Amino acid sequence: MADNLSDTLKKLKITAVDRTEDSLEGCLDCLLQALAQNNMETSEKIQASGILQLFASLLTPQSSFKAKVANIVAEVAKNEFMRIPCVDAGLISPLVQLLNSKDQEVLLQTGRALGNICYDSHEGRSAVDQAGGAQIVIDHLRSLCSITDPANEKLLTVFCGMLMNYSNENDSLQAQLINMGVIPTLVKLLGIHCQNAALTEMCLVAFGNLAELESSKEQFASTNIAEELVKLFKKQIEHDKREMIFEVLAPLAENDAIKLQLVEAGLVECLLEIVQQKVDSDKEDDITELKTGSDLMVLLLLGDESMQKLFEGGKGNVFQRVLSWIPSNNHQLQLAGALAIANFARNDGNCIHMVDNGIVEKLMDLLDRHVEDGNVTVQHAALSALRNLAIPVINKAKMLSAGVTETVLKFLKSEMPPVQFKLLGTLRMLIDAQAEAAEQLGKNVKLVERLVEWCEAKDHAGVMGESNRLLSALIRHSKSKDVIKTIVQSGGIKHLVTMATSEHVIMQNEALVALALIAALELGTAEKDLESAKLVQILHRLLADERSAPEIKYNSMVLICALMGSESLHKEVQDLAFLDVVSKLRSHENKSVAQQASLTEQRLTVES
C-alpha cells in the first residue's frame, strides 16, 4: 500500500499539471481509498509530497473533480496537523468559491472540508472569515431550510456543523453569525426538521454556543425558540438528549422575556413531571436530571412576570407542587423548594399571602432538620426565604410570634460565611421597628458576642457589614439601656465607631444614630470605649470633609452635642476646634444641616 501510495502521489503531480482526466480520477480514487484505510499516515505522506498546493487548481468551478478533491481535503483536515498546511496551500478561497455551486455533492464535500479545516484552528477560521464563507453558508441554510428530503437534510447538517466549527468558543465570530441573522434560520430549521436526529442535535449544539453570548438573547426572544425546545423536550426519552436541551435552556432562561415564553410554552409542567419521575431514583443520570430540572425551575422564577404567572395568587398548581418539595427527604428538592419560595417572596403581596398560609412553619421545620451537620446550601436557601418573607411590616410580628428568631439563632454556631450572612440579614429584617424583639435579642449575650466576633471577619466583607448593621439595629430599634450595656460589655462600641467611617452612607448613618442613642442613654458606661475608638477625631473628620453627605453631617453634629455630657470627651471636642468647622456649616445649602450647625455652635459656645 505504501509503495502504491507513493506512486499515486508522483503520478498525481504529473497528471494534475497535464490534466489527463482518466488517470487523474484513478489517482484521486486511490488517495481516498488510502485515507479510508489509514487517514493519519496517508495525510502525512500527502503533506510531505507537496501535492496540497496542486489541489487549489483542481478546486475550480470548471474542474470535473472538484467534489472528489474537496472530499480528500475534508478527510486530511480531520488531522490537526493538516489544517494550517491546507490554509497555507491556498485552498480556502477556491473552496469558498465552490459554495456558490448548484451541485449538491460539491456543496456537501466543500462544507465538510471547510468545517474540518475550521475545527479548533484559528488560522482556518480566520481564512474562511476573510473569504466570506459564513454568509454564503447562512444563505444556503435559508434557501434550503424547507426541503425535507434526506440528501438535503444531510447537507443542512454539514452546513450547521461547519458554522459550529467556524465560531466555536470565538465570541467575535459568534457575534458575526448573530449579526448575519443565523438565529432565526436555525430556529426555523429545528422546527421543520425535528424528526431528523443528526440535524436537531447540530442545531442544539449551535444554540448552546450562541446562547452564551448576551447579544444573542434578544434575537432568540424574537423567535419561537421556547415553543420549539419545549416541543422537542416532550418527545425525548433519552437522558443524553434531554441533557443537550437543558444545556440550551439554562443560558436562554437567564433572559426574562424568554423565561416567560418558556413558562407559556409549558416547560414548567415538563420539569415538574421529571421531578416526580426521578425523585426516588438513585441512578446517577436520574439524580443529575432531577438537579438540572429543579435548578431550571428556580431560574424561571427569577423573572418577575414568569414568577407572578406561576404564583397565581398562591393558588397555582406550580406553587403548591413546589411547596411540597420542602418537607421531602431529598436535599436537592428541599434546596430547590426553599430557593423557589425565596423567589416567590419578591413582593409584599406574595410574602403576606405565604406567611398567612403557613409557609414559615414549613421553613422552620426544614431548618430544624439541618441544625446538626446540616446541608449548608439548604440552610442558606431557607434563611434567604425567611429574610425575604420578613420584609413586609405586617409579617414581622407574625414571624416573631411563630418563633423564627429562636430557629434562626440555632445557626449562630455556623462557621459558614454564606449561612452567617443570611442569618444576620434575617434577624435584622425581623427586628426592624420591633422594639420588644430588638431588646430581647440585644440582651442575648451569646448573640452579641458572636456579632462582635463577626465584626472582625475581614475576609468576609458581607458578614462583617451585616454584623455591624445588626449591632446598630439592636440599639436603634430597642432604645434600651440594657442592650447598650450588653454591647459595651461585649466590646461592640469600637465596631460601631469604625462603621461611622464606612464607604456606604446608609451604614455610616445607622452607626451615627446608634452612637447618638448610646451617648444619650448610657454615656458613662460607654465613655472609655468611645474615647479609645477615637470617636471625636472621626466626627471632626466627617464634618470637615466636603464629600460627607448632608445626613452624615447632621447626625455627626447631633452626636457631638450628646457627647458634651462627658468631661473627657468634652475636652477632646474643645481641643479639636470644632467651632471653626461647625460655623462654616451654618451656610450649608441643606436647611436641616444649617439649622443643626447653629444649634451646635450655640452649644459649643456655651460649654466652652
Coordinates of C-alpha atoms in Angstrom, one line a residue:
M1 CA 0.0 0.0 0.0
A2 CA 2.8 2.4 0.9
D3 CA 4.6 2.0 -2.4
N4 CA 1.3 2.2 -4.2
L5 CA 0.6 5.5 -2.4
S6 CA 4.0 6.9 -3.3
D7 CA 3.5 6.0 -6.9
T8 CA 0.0 7.6 -6.9
L9 CA 1.3 10.8 -5.4
K10 CA 4.1 11.0 -8.0
K11 CA 1.6 10.2 -10.8
L12 CA -0.8 12.8 -9.4
K13 CA 1.8 15.5 -9.6
I14 CA 2.3 14.9 -13.3
T15 CA -1.4 14.3 -14.2
A16 CA -2.6 17.4 -12.2
V17 CA -0.5 19.5 -14.4
D18 CA -1.3 17.6 -17.7
R19 CA -5.0 17.2 -16.7
T20 CA -5.2 13.6 -18.1
E21 CA -8.7 13.0 -16.9
D22 CA -8.9 9.3 -16.6
S23 CA -5.6 8.8 -14.8
L24 CA -6.3 11.8 -12.6
E25 CA -9.6 10.3 -11.5
G26 CA -7.9 7.0 -10.8
C27 CA -5.2 8.7 -8.6
L28 CA -7.9 10.6 -6.6
D29 CA -9.8 7.4 -6.0
C30 CA -6.6 5.7 -4.9
L31 CA -6.0 8.6 -2.4
L32 CA -9.5 8.4 -1.0
Q33 CA -9.0 4.6 -0.6
A34 CA -5.7 5.1 1.2
L35 CA -7.2 7.7 3.5
A36 CA -10.1 5.4 4.4
Q37 CA -7.6 2.7 5.4
N38 CA -5.1 4.9 7.3
N39 CA -6.0 8.5 7.4
M40 CA -3.1 9.8 9.5
E41 CA -0.3 8.1 7.7
T42 CA -1.7 8.9 4.3
S43 CA -2.2 12.6 5.3
E44 CA 1.4 12.8 6.4
K45 CA 2.6 11.5 3.0
I46 CA 0.3 13.9 1.2
Q47 CA 1.8 16.8 3.2
A48 CA 5.4 15.6 2.6
S49 CA 4.7 15.2 -1.2
G50 CA 3.7 18.9 -1.6
I51 CA 0.6 17.8 -3.5
L52 CA -1.7 20.1 -1.4
Q53 CA -0.6 23.2 -3.5
L54 CA -1.8 21.4 -6.7
F55 CA -5.3 20.9 -5.2
A56 CA -6.1 24.6 -5.5
S57 CA -6.1 24.3 -9.3
L58 CA -8.4 21.2 -9.1
L59 CA -11.0 23.0 -6.9
T60 CA -12.1 25.5 -9.6
P61 CA -15.7 25.6 -10.7
Q62 CA -14.6 24.2 -14.1
S63 CA -12.8 21.2 -12.7
S64 CA -14.6 17.8 -13.1
F65 CA -13.0 16.5 -9.9
K66 CA -13.8 19.3 -7.5
A67 CA -16.2 17.2 -5.4
K68 CA -13.5 14.4 -5.1
V69 CA -10.7 16.8 -4.3
A70 CA -12.9 18.6 -1.7
N71 CA -13.7 15.2 -0.2
I72 CA -9.9 14.5 0.1
V73 CA -9.3 17.9 1.7
A74 CA -12.2 17.1 4.2
E75 CA -10.5 13.8 5.1
V76 CA -7.0 15.1 5.5
A77 CA -8.3 18.1 7.6
K78 CA -9.6 15.6 10.2
N79 CA -6.0 15.7 11.4
E80 CA -5.0 18.7 13.4
F81 CA -1.5 18.9 11.8
M82 CA -3.1 19.2 8.3
R83 CA -5.3 22.3 8.9
I84 CA -2.7 25.0 8.7
P85 CA -1.0 23.4 5.7
C86 CA -4.4 23.4 3.9
V87 CA -4.7 27.2 4.7
D88 CA -1.1 27.8 3.6
A89 CA -1.7 25.8 0.3
G90 CA -4.3 28.5 -0.6
L91 CA -7.3 26.0 -0.5
I92 CA -9.7 28.2 1.4
S93 CA -10.5 30.8 -1.3
P94 CA -11.3 28.1 -4.0
L95 CA -13.3 26.1 -1.5
V96 CA -15.4 29.2 -0.5
Q97 CA -15.9 29.9 -4.3
L98 CA -17.3 26.3 -4.6
L99 CA -20.0 27.2 -2.1
N100 CA -21.7 29.0 -5.0
S101 CA -22.1 25.7 -6.9
K102 CA -25.6 24.3 -7.5
D103 CA -24.3 20.7 -7.3
Q104 CA -25.4 19.1 -4.0
E105 CA -22.4 16.7 -3.8
V106 CA -19.9 19.6 -4.4
L107 CA -21.7 21.6 -1.7
L108 CA -21.6 18.7 0.7
Q109 CA -17.9 17.9 0.3
T110 CA -17.0 21.6 0.4
G111 CA -18.9 22.2 3.6
R112 CA -17.2 19.2 5.1
A113 CA -13.7 20.4 4.0
L114 CA -14.2 24.0 5.4
G115 CA -15.8 22.6 8.6
N116 CA -12.9 20.3 9.3
I117 CA -10.3 23.0 8.5
C118 CA -12.0 25.4 10.9
Y119 CA -12.2 22.8 13.8
D120 CA -10.1 24.2 16.7
S121 CA -8.0 26.2 14.2
H122 CA -7.6 29.9 14.5
E123 CA -5.8 30.1 11.1
G124 CA -8.6 28.1 9.4
R125 CA -11.4 30.3 10.8
S126 CA -9.6 33.5 10.0
A127 CA -9.1 32.4 6.3
V128 CA -12.8 31.4 6.0
D129 CA -13.8 34.7 7.6
Q130 CA -11.7 36.7 5.1
A131 CA -13.0 34.8 2.2
G132 CA -16.6 35.5 3.3
G133 CA -17.6 31.8 3.7
A134 CA -20.0 32.2 6.6
Q135 CA -22.5 34.4 4.8
I136 CA -22.8 32.1 1.8
V137 CA -23.5 29.1 4.1
I138 CA -26.2 31.0 6.1
D139 CA -27.8 32.0 2.7
H140 CA -27.8 28.3 1.8
L141 CA -29.4 27.3 5.1
R142 CA -32.1 29.9 4.5
S143 CA -32.9 28.9 1.0
L144 CA -32.8 25.1 1.6
C145 CA -34.5 25.3 5.0
S146 CA -37.9 23.9 4.0
I147 CA -36.7 21.0 1.9
T148 CA -37.0 17.8 3.9
D149 CA -35.6 15.1 1.6
P150 CA -32.7 13.0 3.3
A151 CA -30.0 14.3 0.9
N152 CA -30.9 17.9 1.7
E153 CA -31.1 17.3 5.4
K154 CA -27.6 15.8 5.2
L155 CA -26.3 18.9 3.5
L156 CA -28.0 21.2 6.1
T157 CA -26.4 19.1 8.9
V158 CA -23.0 19.6 7.3
F159 CA -23.5 23.3 6.9
C160 CA -24.7 23.7 10.5
G161 CA -21.6 21.7 11.6
M162 CA -19.4 24.0 9.5
L163 CA -20.8 27.1 11.2
M164 CA -20.3 25.5 14.6
N165 CA -16.6 24.7 14.0
Y166 CA -16.2 28.1 12.5
S167 CA -17.5 30.0 15.5
N168 CA -17.0 27.6 18.5
E169 CA -15.7 29.5 21.6
N170 CA -14.9 32.5 19.5
D171 CA -17.1 35.5 20.7
S172 CA -16.4 37.8 17.7
L173 CA -17.2 35.1 15.1
Q174 CA -20.3 34.1 17.0
A175 CA -21.4 37.8 17.1
Q176 CA -20.7 38.0 13.4
L177 CA -23.1 35.0 12.8
I178 CA -25.7 36.6 15.0
N179 CA -25.5 39.8 13.1
M180 CA -25.9 37.8 9.9
G181 CA -29.2 36.5 11.3
V182 CA -28.3 32.9 11.8
I183 CA -30.5 32.5 14.9
P184 CA -34.0 32.8 13.3
T185 CA -32.8 30.5 10.5
L186 CA -31.6 27.8 12.9
V187 CA -34.8 28.0 14.9
K188 CA -36.8 27.5 11.7
L189 CA -34.6 24.6 10.8
L190 CA -35.2 23.0 14.2
G191 CA -39.0 23.4 13.8
I192 CA -39.1 21.9 10.3
H193 CA -36.6 19.1 10.8
C194 CA -37.3 18.0 14.3
Q195 CA -37.6 14.4 13.1
N196 CA -34.0 14.3 11.9
A197 CA -31.8 13.4 14.9
A198 CA -28.5 14.5 13.4
L199 CA -29.7 17.9 12.3
T200 CA -31.6 18.5 15.5
E201 CA -28.5 17.7 17.5
M202 CA -26.4 20.1 15.4
C203 CA -28.9 22.9 15.9
L204 CA -28.9 22.3 19.7
V205 CA -25.1 22.4 19.9
A206 CA -25.2 25.7 17.8
F207 CA -27.8 27.2 20.1
G208 CA -25.8 26.1 23.2
N209 CA -22.8 28.0 21.9
L210 CA -24.7 31.1 20.7
A211 CA -26.9 31.4 23.8
E212 CA -23.8 32.1 26.0
L213 CA -23.5 35.5 24.2
E214 CA -25.6 38.3 25.8
S215 CA -26.2 39.8 22.3
S216 CA -28.0 36.6 21.2
K217 CA -30.7 36.7 23.8
E218 CA -32.8 39.4 22.1
Q219 CA -32.7 37.6 18.8
F220 CA -33.7 34.3 20.5
A221 CA -36.5 36.1 22.3
S222 CA -37.9 37.3 18.9
T223 CA -38.2 33.7 17.6
N224 CA -40.4 30.8 18.8
I225 CA -37.4 29.0 20.2
A226 CA -39.1 28.4 23.6
E227 CA -42.0 26.6 21.9
E228 CA -39.7 24.5 19.7
L229 CA -37.4 23.5 22.5
V230 CA -40.3 22.5 24.8
K231 CA -42.0 20.6 21.9
L232 CA -38.7 18.8 21.4
F233 CA -38.1 18.2 25.1
K234 CA -41.5 16.5 25.5
K235 CA -40.6 14.0 22.8
Q236 CA -37.2 13.0 24.3
I237 CA -36.9 9.9 26.5
E238 CA -33.1 9.5 26.4
H239 CA -31.2 11.2 29.2
D240 CA -28.4 12.5 26.9
K241 CA -30.8 14.2 24.5
R242 CA -32.6 15.8 27.4
E243 CA -29.3 17.0 28.8
M244 CA -28.5 18.6 25.5
I245 CA -31.7 20.6 25.6
F246 CA -31.1 21.5 29.2
E247 CA -27.8 23.0 28.2
V248 CA -29.5 25.3 25.7
L249 CA -32.4 26.1 28.1
A250 CA -30.2 27.2 31.0
P251 CA -28.4 30.1 29.3
L252 CA -31.6 31.2 27.4
A253 CA -33.6 31.2 30.6
E254 CA -31.4 33.9 32.0
N255 CA -33.3 36.3 29.8
D256 CA -36.6 37.5 31.4
A257 CA -38.6 37.6 28.1
I258 CA -37.5 34.0 27.3
K259 CA -38.3 32.9 30.9
L260 CA -41.9 34.0 30.3
Q261 CA -42.0 32.3 26.8
L262 CA -40.8 29.1 28.3
V263 CA -43.4 29.2 31.1
E264 CA -46.1 29.9 28.5
A265 CA -44.8 27.0 26.3
G266 CA -45.4 24.6 29.2
L267 CA -41.8 23.9 30.3
V268 CA -42.7 24.0 34.0
E269 CA -45.1 21.1 33.6
C270 CA -42.3 19.1 31.9
L271 CA -39.9 19.9 34.8
L272 CA -42.5 19.0 37.5
E273 CA -43.0 15.7 35.7
I274 CA -39.3 15.0 35.7
V275 CA -39.0 15.7 39.4
Q276 CA -41.9 13.4 40.1
Q277 CA -40.4 10.6 38.0
K278 CA -36.8 10.9 39.3
V279 CA -37.2 11.9 43.0
D280 CA -36.9 8.4 44.4
S281 CA -34.2 7.1 42.0
D282 CA -30.6 6.6 43.0
K283 CA -29.3 6.2 39.4
E284 CA -26.7 8.8 38.6
D285 CA -28.4 10.0 35.4
D286 CA -31.7 10.5 37.2
I287 CA -30.1 12.4 40.1
T288 CA -28.4 14.7 37.6
E289 CA -31.7 15.2 35.7
L290 CA -33.5 16.0 39.0
K291 CA -30.9 18.6 39.9
T292 CA -30.9 20.2 36.4
G293 CA -34.7 20.2 36.2
S294 CA -35.3 21.7 39.7
D295 CA -32.5 24.3 39.2
L296 CA -34.0 25.4 35.9
M297 CA -37.4 25.7 37.7
V298 CA -35.8 28.1 40.2
L299 CA -34.2 30.0 37.4
L300 CA -37.6 30.5 35.7
L301 CA -38.9 32.1 39.0
L302 CA -36.2 34.8 38.9
G303 CA -38.2 36.7 36.3
D304 CA -40.9 38.9 37.8
E305 CA -43.5 38.2 35.2
S306 CA -42.8 34.5 34.9
M307 CA -42.7 34.2 38.8
Q308 CA -46.1 36.0 39.2
K309 CA -47.7 33.9 36.4
L310 CA -46.7 30.7 38.3
F311 CA -47.7 32.1 41.7
E312 CA -51.3 32.6 40.5
G313 CA -52.2 34.3 43.8
G314 CA -50.8 31.5 45.8
K315 CA -53.4 29.1 44.3
G316 CA -51.3 27.9 41.4
N317 CA -50.6 24.2 40.9
V318 CA -46.9 25.0 40.4
F319 CA -46.7 26.9 43.7
Q320 CA -48.4 24.1 45.5
R321 CA -46.1 21.5 44.0
V322 CA -43.0 23.5 44.9
L323 CA -44.3 23.8 48.5
S324 CA -44.5 20.0 48.7
W325 CA -40.7 19.8 47.9
I326 CA -39.8 21.5 51.2
P327 CA -40.8 18.6 53.6
S328 CA -39.4 16.0 51.2
N329 CA -36.4 13.9 52.2
N330 CA -34.4 14.8 49.1
H331 CA -31.8 17.5 49.7
Q332 CA -31.9 18.7 46.1
L333 CA -35.7 19.2 46.3
Q334 CA -35.5 20.8 49.7
L335 CA -33.0 23.3 48.3
A336 CA -35.0 24.0 45.2
G337 CA -38.2 24.4 47.2
A338 CA -36.6 26.9 49.6
L339 CA -35.0 28.8 46.7
A340 CA -38.3 28.9 44.9
I341 CA -40.1 30.3 48.0
A342 CA -37.3 33.0 48.2
N343 CA -38.0 33.9 44.6
F344 CA -41.8 33.9 45.1
A345 CA -41.2 36.2 48.1
R346 CA -40.1 39.2 46.0
N347 CA -43.1 41.4 46.5
D348 CA -45.2 42.2 49.6
G349 CA -48.4 40.7 48.3
N350 CA -46.9 37.3 47.8
C351 CA -45.0 37.4 51.1
I352 CA -48.1 38.3 53.1
H353 CA -50.1 35.5 51.4
M354 CA -47.4 32.9 52.1
V355 CA -46.9 33.9 55.8
D356 CA -50.7 33.7 56.3
N357 CA -50.7 30.2 54.7
G358 CA -48.1 28.6 57.0
I359 CA -45.0 28.7 54.8
V360 CA -42.9 30.0 57.8
E361 CA -43.6 26.8 59.8
K362 CA -42.6 24.6 56.9
L363 CA -39.3 26.6 56.5
M364 CA -38.6 26.4 60.3
D365 CA -39.2 22.6 60.2
L366 CA -36.8 22.3 57.3
L367 CA -34.1 24.4 59.2
D368 CA -34.6 22.2 62.3
R369 CA -33.7 19.2 60.2
H370 CA -30.5 20.8 59.2
V371 CA -29.1 22.2 62.5
E372 CA -26.7 19.4 63.3
D373 CA -24.2 18.7 60.5
G374 CA -26.8 20.2 58.1
N375 CA -26.6 20.8 54.4
V376 CA -25.2 24.3 54.1
T377 CA -26.9 25.1 50.8
V378 CA -30.3 24.2 52.3
Q379 CA -29.6 26.3 55.4
H380 CA -28.6 29.2 53.2
A381 CA -31.7 28.9 50.9
A382 CA -34.2 28.5 53.8
L383 CA -32.7 31.6 55.6
S384 CA -32.9 33.6 52.3
A385 CA -36.6 32.7 52.1
L386 CA -37.3 33.7 55.7
R387 CA -35.4 37.0 55.2
N388 CA -37.5 37.9 52.2
L389 CA -40.7 37.0 53.9
A390 CA -39.8 39.3 56.8
I391 CA -39.6 42.4 54.7
P392 CA -43.3 43.4 54.8
V393 CA -44.0 45.2 58.1
I394 CA -47.2 43.2 58.7
N395 CA -45.2 39.9 58.6
K396 CA -42.6 40.8 61.2
A397 CA -44.8 40.4 64.4
K398 CA -46.4 37.2 62.9
M399 CA -43.0 35.6 62.2
L400 CA -41.6 36.7 65.6
S401 CA -44.6 35.1 67.4
A402 CA -44.1 31.9 65.3
G403 CA -40.6 31.6 66.9
V404 CA -38.5 32.4 63.8
T405 CA -35.7 34.1 65.9
E406 CA -35.3 31.0 68.1
T407 CA -34.9 28.8 65.0
V408 CA -32.5 31.2 63.3
L409 CA -30.4 31.5 66.5
K410 CA -29.7 27.8 66.4
F411 CA -27.3 28.6 63.5
L412 CA -25.2 31.0 65.5
K413 CA -22.5 28.4 65.8
S414 CA -22.2 28.0 62.0
E415 CA -18.8 28.6 60.6
M416 CA -20.0 29.0 57.0
P417 CA -20.0 32.7 55.9
P418 CA -23.0 32.3 53.5
V419 CA -25.1 31.0 56.3
Q420 CA -23.8 33.6 58.8
F421 CA -24.7 36.4 56.2
K422 CA -28.3 35.2 55.7
L423 CA -28.8 34.6 59.4
L424 CA -27.8 38.2 60.2
G425 CA -29.9 39.6 57.4
T426 CA -33.0 37.7 58.6
L427 CA -32.6 38.9 62.2
R428 CA -32.1 42.5 61.0
M429 CA -35.3 42.3 58.9
L430 CA -37.3 40.8 61.8
I431 CA -36.4 43.5 64.4
D432 CA -36.9 46.5 62.1
A433 CA -39.3 48.7 64.2
Q434 CA -40.0 45.8 66.6
A435 CA -38.8 47.3 70.0
E436 CA -39.5 44.3 72.1
A437 CA -37.8 41.8 69.8
A438 CA -34.8 44.1 69.4
E439 CA -34.5 44.4 73.2
Q440 CA -34.8 40.6 73.7
L441 CA -32.1 39.9 71.1
G442 CA -29.9 42.8 72.2
K443 CA -29.7 41.4 75.8
N444 CA -28.7 37.9 74.4
V445 CA -25.1 37.9 75.4
K446 CA -24.2 34.9 73.2
L447 CA -25.6 36.6 70.1
V448 CA -23.9 40.0 70.8
E449 CA -20.6 38.3 71.5
R450 CA -20.9 36.4 68.2
L451 CA -21.7 39.7 66.4
V452 CA -18.7 41.4 67.8
E453 CA -16.5 38.4 66.7
W454 CA -18.0 38.6 63.1
C455 CA -17.5 42.4 63.0
E456 CA -13.8 41.5 62.6
A457 CA -14.4 38.9 59.8
K458 CA -12.1 40.9 57.4
D459 CA -12.1 38.0 54.9
H460 CA -15.9 38.2 54.6
A461 CA -16.9 41.8 53.9
G462 CA -20.6 40.8 53.7
V463 CA -20.7 39.1 57.1
M464 CA -18.7 42.0 58.6
G465 CA -21.1 44.6 57.2
E466 CA -24.2 42.7 58.3
S467 CA -22.9 42.2 61.8
N468 CA -22.2 45.9 62.2
R469 CA -25.6 46.7 60.9
L470 CA -27.3 44.3 63.2
L471 CA -25.4 45.7 66.2
S472 CA -26.6 49.2 65.3
A473 CA -30.2 48.0 64.6
L474 CA -30.4 46.3 68.1
I475 CA -29.7 49.7 69.7
R476 CA -31.8 51.8 67.3
H477 CA -34.9 49.7 67.5
S478 CA -34.8 48.8 71.2
K479 CA -33.6 52.2 72.5
S480 CA -32.7 50.1 75.6
K481 CA -30.1 50.8 78.2
D482 CA -29.7 47.1 78.9
V483 CA -29.0 46.4 75.3
I484 CA -26.4 49.2 75.2
K485 CA -24.7 47.8 78.4
T486 CA -24.6 44.3 76.8
I487 CA -22.9 45.7 73.7
V488 CA -20.4 47.8 75.7
Q489 CA -19.5 44.8 77.9
S490 CA -19.1 42.6 74.8
G491 CA -16.7 45.1 73.2
G492 CA -19.0 46.3 70.4
I493 CA -18.6 50.0 70.7
K494 CA -15.3 50.2 68.7
H495 CA -17.0 48.5 65.7
L496 CA -19.9 51.0 65.7
V497 CA -17.3 53.8 65.7
T498 CA -15.5 52.2 62.8
M499 CA -18.8 51.7 61.0
A500 CA -19.3 55.5 61.0
T501 CA -16.4 55.7 58.6
S502 CA -17.9 53.1 56.1
E503 CA -17.9 53.9 52.4
H504 CA -21.7 53.3 52.4
V505 CA -23.7 56.3 53.6
I506 CA -26.6 54.1 54.8
M507 CA -24.1 52.3 57.2
Q508 CA -22.5 55.5 58.4
N509 CA -25.9 56.9 59.2
E510 CA -27.0 53.8 61.1
A511 CA -23.8 53.9 63.1
L512 CA -24.2 57.6 64.0
V513 CA -27.8 57.2 65.1
A514 CA -26.9 54.2 67.3
L515 CA -23.9 56.1 68.8
A516 CA -26.2 59.2 69.5
L517 CA -28.5 56.9 71.4
I518 CA -25.6 55.4 73.4
A519 CA -24.5 58.9 74.2
A520 CA -28.0 59.9 75.3
L521 CA -28.8 56.8 77.3
E522 CA -25.5 55.3 78.6
L523 CA -22.7 57.8 78.1
G524 CA -21.0 57.0 81.4
T525 CA -20.8 53.2 80.6
A526 CA -19.5 53.8 77.0
E527 CA -17.3 56.8 77.7
K528 CA -13.9 54.9 77.8
D529 CA -14.7 52.8 74.7
L530 CA -15.7 55.9 72.7
E531 CA -12.5 57.6 73.7
S532 CA -10.2 54.8 72.8
A533 CA -12.0 54.3 69.5
K534 CA -11.2 58.0 68.7
L535 CA -14.8 58.9 68.0
V536 CA -14.3 62.7 68.5
Q537 CA -11.5 62.8 65.9
I538 CA -13.6 60.8 63.4
L539 CA -16.5 63.2 63.9
H540 CA -14.2 66.1 63.2
R541 CA -13.1 64.4 60.0
L542 CA -16.6 63.7 58.9
L543 CA -17.7 67.3 59.4
A544 CA -14.6 68.8 57.8
D545 CA -14.9 66.5 54.7
E546 CA -16.8 68.2 51.9
R547 CA -17.8 64.9 50.4
S548 CA -19.8 63.8 53.5
A549 CA -23.5 63.5 52.8
P550 CA -25.8 66.1 54.4
E551 CA -27.4 63.5 56.7
I552 CA -23.9 62.4 57.9
K553 CA -23.0 66.0 58.8
Y554 CA -26.4 66.4 60.5
N555 CA -26.1 63.3 62.7
S556 CA -22.4 63.9 63.5
M557 CA -23.4 67.3 65.0
V558 CA -26.3 65.7 66.9
L559 CA -23.8 63.3 68.3
I560 CA -21.2 66.0 69.2
C561 CA -23.9 67.7 71.3
A562 CA -24.7 64.4 73.1
L563 CA -21.1 63.8 73.9
M564 CA -20.8 67.1 75.8
G565 CA -22.1 65.4 78.9
S566 CA -18.8 63.5 79.3
E567 CA -16.0 65.5 80.8
S568 CA -13.2 63.7 78.9
L569 CA -15.0 63.7 75.6
H570 CA -16.0 67.3 76.0
K571 CA -12.3 68.2 76.5
E572 CA -11.4 66.4 73.3
V573 CA -14.1 68.4 71.4
Q574 CA -12.6 71.7 72.8
D575 CA -9.1 70.7 71.8
L576 CA -10.0 70.0 68.2
A577 CA -11.5 73.4 67.5
F578 CA -14.9 72.1 66.4
L579 CA -16.3 75.7 66.3
D580 CA -14.5 76.6 63.1
V581 CA -15.8 73.5 61.2
V582 CA -19.4 73.9 62.6
S583 CA -19.7 77.6 62.0
K584 CA -18.9 77.1 58.3
L585 CA -21.8 74.7 58.1
R586 CA -24.3 77.4 59.1
S587 CA -24.5 78.4 55.4
H588 CA -24.9 74.9 54.2
E589 CA -27.4 74.5 51.3
N590 CA -29.3 71.9 53.2
K591 CA -31.6 73.6 55.7
S592 CA -31.5 70.9 58.3
V593 CA -27.7 70.9 58.3
A594 CA -27.6 74.7 58.6
Q595 CA -30.1 74.7 61.5
Q596 CA -28.3 71.9 63.3
A597 CA -25.0 73.9 62.8
S598 CA -26.5 76.9 64.5
L599 CA -27.7 74.8 67.5
T600 CA -24.4 73.0 67.8
E601 CA -22.4 76.3 67.6
Q602 CA -24.5 77.7 70.5
R603 CA -24.0 74.6 72.5
L604 CA -20.2 74.6 71.9
T605 CA -20.0 78.3 72.7
V606 CA -22.0 77.9 76.0
E607 CA -19.9 74.9 77.0
S608 CA -16.5 76.3 76.2

